[in-house]
């Protein structure tokens, strides 16, 4: 059913109002604030299942990663799990069963009847692994809210949005929107270069067609709901503002008591990153050199009223949050107070041995209206780390430093 809507400040837009399809699935797929007005997300990034599957240590790593997920979920009460990229290490898996690892990734979520939503990372695409096939596999379970809303040849897969409704009241208007973006990367499925015989690299930033979809959809939703609903965003590879911040302030960069978190990937690898900071190579030659590829995406984020924070993974050795509220050195864009955060490396796969964990994000309906979220890392050990409030004074508030471990 299509209808015409208009609302002050949002322009005029045609909206497909038949969004939800309840009844088709055995579980309630509607995201809602709890009766006490809270909504909590548990973010797992860089799980990297499927490494070295024919050796002893590879499968052991995956058993360990499942232990991390179970431990975190036993200690937290999340309404949604976000799998924020690099679910699988595609360069190590076989074509005939590469997406079978998804069964292992989601087992702890199925056991708890939890809903989940994914973004895909650079390791989720390789000669033997297709992010389209990962999506298909995910969608065999009703718990998967992951979708593909943009299907251009360059868009990637995991670009979509989800509404979170209030615990009660006007059920037609969400209290929070969640945006998921695909920063692509890795290598194209079953493609080899005619000249080198090597796999064919995929660009590692959010594509222009996904940015265009985002800005159009945002405008439509504003018209439909009559307001700019507060929102959070998720993307695997961080944007360049995070690198610019890390490298700013004469290399004091991330301050232990003001942006508490580990900061060991320095310089960090951002969207469009260059050889030496990342792994996008064709043979030995760097194929992507940072040249502002993510500027349209960052501009669209800054143009989104009431976008509170965006969460990334990818750099396993970083788990800080910072408030982007200045024009950082080397950047043409000026931040508007958007908070940008890393999650904690969750998997035993992938580089690094920092204590594994999962970033938690808690918001109440009241906090969403004020543009505030609370966030901390729940470690595999059961301890918490780096608990902060992303409010108007984040970046000036003094917090305990996070151990570099
Ligand atoms: C699995 O976890 C145990 C306990 O932390 C650790 O001793 C072992 O090295 C890990 N194994 C692998 C392959 O990561
Ligand atoms: C609100 O509900 C959630 C989920 O049931 C629970 O984890 C949390 O502790 C509750 N918070 C308060 C303040 O009661
Ligand atoms: C892809 O997987 C197949 C088995 O399904 C295997 O024979 C082949 O070596 C793999 N190729 C790469 C590039 O990993
Ligand atoms: C995929 O196949 C390989 C080789 O046959 C095997 O070692 C591995 O355990 C399989 N992976 C899964 C998830 O079944
Ligand atoms: C960085 O150092 C330069 C030269 O010493 C100085 O002019 C500038 O104010 C410093 N910037 C910050 C943010 O400390
Ligand atoms: C932000 O949160 C911190 C930590 O709870 C608090 O100390 C600070 O006063 C808050 N700032 C505002 C503007 O509420």
PDB file of N, CA and C in Angstrom, residues 5 44-45 59 63 81 92 116 134 155 199 211 269 285 291 294 318 340 351 383:
ATOM      1  N   UNK A   5       2.567  11.373   2.106  1.00  0.00           N
ATOM      2  CA  UNK A   5       2.678  11.963   3.427  1.00  0.00           C
ATOM      3  C   UNK A   5       3.487  13.234   3.342  1.00  0.00           C
ATOM      4  N   UNK A  44      28.979  -7.663  18.694  1.00  0.00           N
ATOM      5  CA  UNK A  44      30.107  -8.577  18.512  1.00  0.00           C
ATOM      6  C   UNK A  44      30.742  -8.252  17.170  1.00  0.00           C
ATOM      7  N   UNK A  45      32.022  -7.919  17.168  1.00  0.00           N
ATOM      8  CA  UNK A  45      32.676  -7.686  15.886  1.00  0.00           C
ATOM      9  C   UNK A  45      33.950  -8.501  15.788  1.00  0.00           C
ATOM     10  N   UNK A  59      39.722 -24.734  14.553  1.00  0.00           N
ATOM     11  CA  UNK A  59      38.445 -25.069  15.201  1.00  0.00           C
ATOM     12  C   UNK A  59      38.438 -24.760  16.706  1.00  0.00           C
ATOM     13  N   UNK A  63      35.675 -22.593  18.988  1.00  0.00           N
ATOM     14  CA  UNK A  63      35.072 -23.017  20.264  1.00  0.00           C
ATOM     15  C   UNK A  63      35.247 -21.902  21.295  1.00  0.00           C
ATOM     16  N   UNK A  81      21.290  -8.396  19.257  1.00  0.00           N
ATOM     17  CA  UNK A  81      22.716  -8.630  19.039  1.00  0.00           C
ATOM     18  C   UNK A  81      23.070  -8.063  17.666  1.00  0.00           C
ATOM     19  N   UNK A  92      40.287 -18.332   4.349  1.00  0.00           N
ATOM     20  CA  UNK A  92      40.664 -19.659   4.835  1.00  0.00           C
ATOM     21  C   UNK A  92      39.619 -20.728   4.585  1.00  0.00           C
ATOM     22  N   UNK A 116      18.991 -10.897  15.928  1.00  0.00           N
ATOM     23  CA  UNK A 116      20.285 -10.307  15.579  1.00  0.00           C
ATOM     24  C   UNK A 116      20.190  -9.562  14.259  1.00  0.00           C
ATOM     25  N   UNK A 134      26.065 -15.454   2.750  1.00  0.00           N
ATOM     26  CA  UNK A 134      25.952 -15.323   4.215  1.00  0.00           C
ATOM     27  C   UNK A 134      24.554 -14.814   4.563  1.00  0.00           C
ATOM     28  N   UNK A 155      26.913  -1.860  -4.468  1.00  0.00           N
ATOM     29  CA  UNK A 155      26.410  -1.438  -3.148  1.00  0.00           C
ATOM     30  C   UNK A 155      26.915  -2.285  -1.990  1.00  0.00           C
ATOM     31  N   UNK A 199      43.030 -13.157  -6.822  1.00  0.00           N
ATOM     32  CA  UNK A 199      41.668 -12.736  -6.498  1.00  0.00           C
ATOM     33  C   UNK A 199      41.502 -11.248  -6.804  1.00  0.00           C
ATOM     34  N   UNK A 211      25.038   5.412  -0.091  1.00  0.00           N
ATOM     35  CA  UNK A 211      24.881   6.742   0.494  1.00  0.00           C
ATOM     36  C   UNK A 211      23.606   7.401  -0.047  1.00  0.00           C
ATOM     37  N   UNK A 269      43.313   1.586  10.593  1.00  0.00           N
ATOM     38  CA  UNK A 269      42.958   1.437   9.181  1.00  0.00           C
ATOM     39  C   UNK A 269      41.506   1.857   8.982  1.00  0.00           C
ATOM     40  N   UNK A 285      51.138  -5.073  -4.876  1.00  0.00           N
ATOM     41  CA  UNK A 285      50.931  -3.645  -5.106  1.00  0.00           C
ATOM     42  C   UNK A 285      49.705  -3.151  -4.352  1.00  0.00           C
ATOM     43  N   UNK A 291      41.855   8.359  -0.481  1.00  0.00           N
ATOM     44  CA  UNK A 291      41.705   9.580  -1.255  1.00  0.00           C
ATOM     45  C   UNK A 291      40.322  10.184  -0.999  1.00  0.00           C
ATOM     46  N   UNK A 294      35.438   8.035   1.625  1.00  0.00           N
ATOM     47  CA  UNK A 294      34.304   7.978   2.555  1.00  0.00           C
ATOM     48  C   UNK A 294      33.726   9.352   2.875  1.00  0.00           C
ATOM     49  N   UNK A 318      41.789  -1.398  18.876  1.00  0.00           N
ATOM     50  CA  UNK A 318      41.212  -0.122  19.311  1.00  0.00           C
ATOM     51  C   UNK A 318      39.800  -0.366  19.849  1.00  0.00           C
ATOM     52  N   UNK A 340      31.738   8.560  17.705  1.00  0.00           N
ATOM     53  CA  UNK A 340      32.222   7.428  16.898  1.00  0.00           C
ATOM     54  C   UNK A 340      32.950   6.465  17.830  1.00  0.00           C
ATOM     55  N   UNK A 351      43.785 -11.193  14.155  1.00  0.00           N
ATOM     56  CA  UNK A 351      45.000 -10.850  14.911  1.00  0.00           C
ATOM     57  C   UNK A 351      44.664 -10.294  16.294  1.00  0.00           C
ATOM     58  N   UNK A 383      34.224  -9.263  33.701  1.00  0.00           N
ATOM     59  CA  UNK A 383      34.445  -7.882  34.123  1.00  0.00           C
ATOM     60  C   UNK A 383      33.918  -6.906  33.057  1.00  0.00           C
TER      61      UNK A 383
END
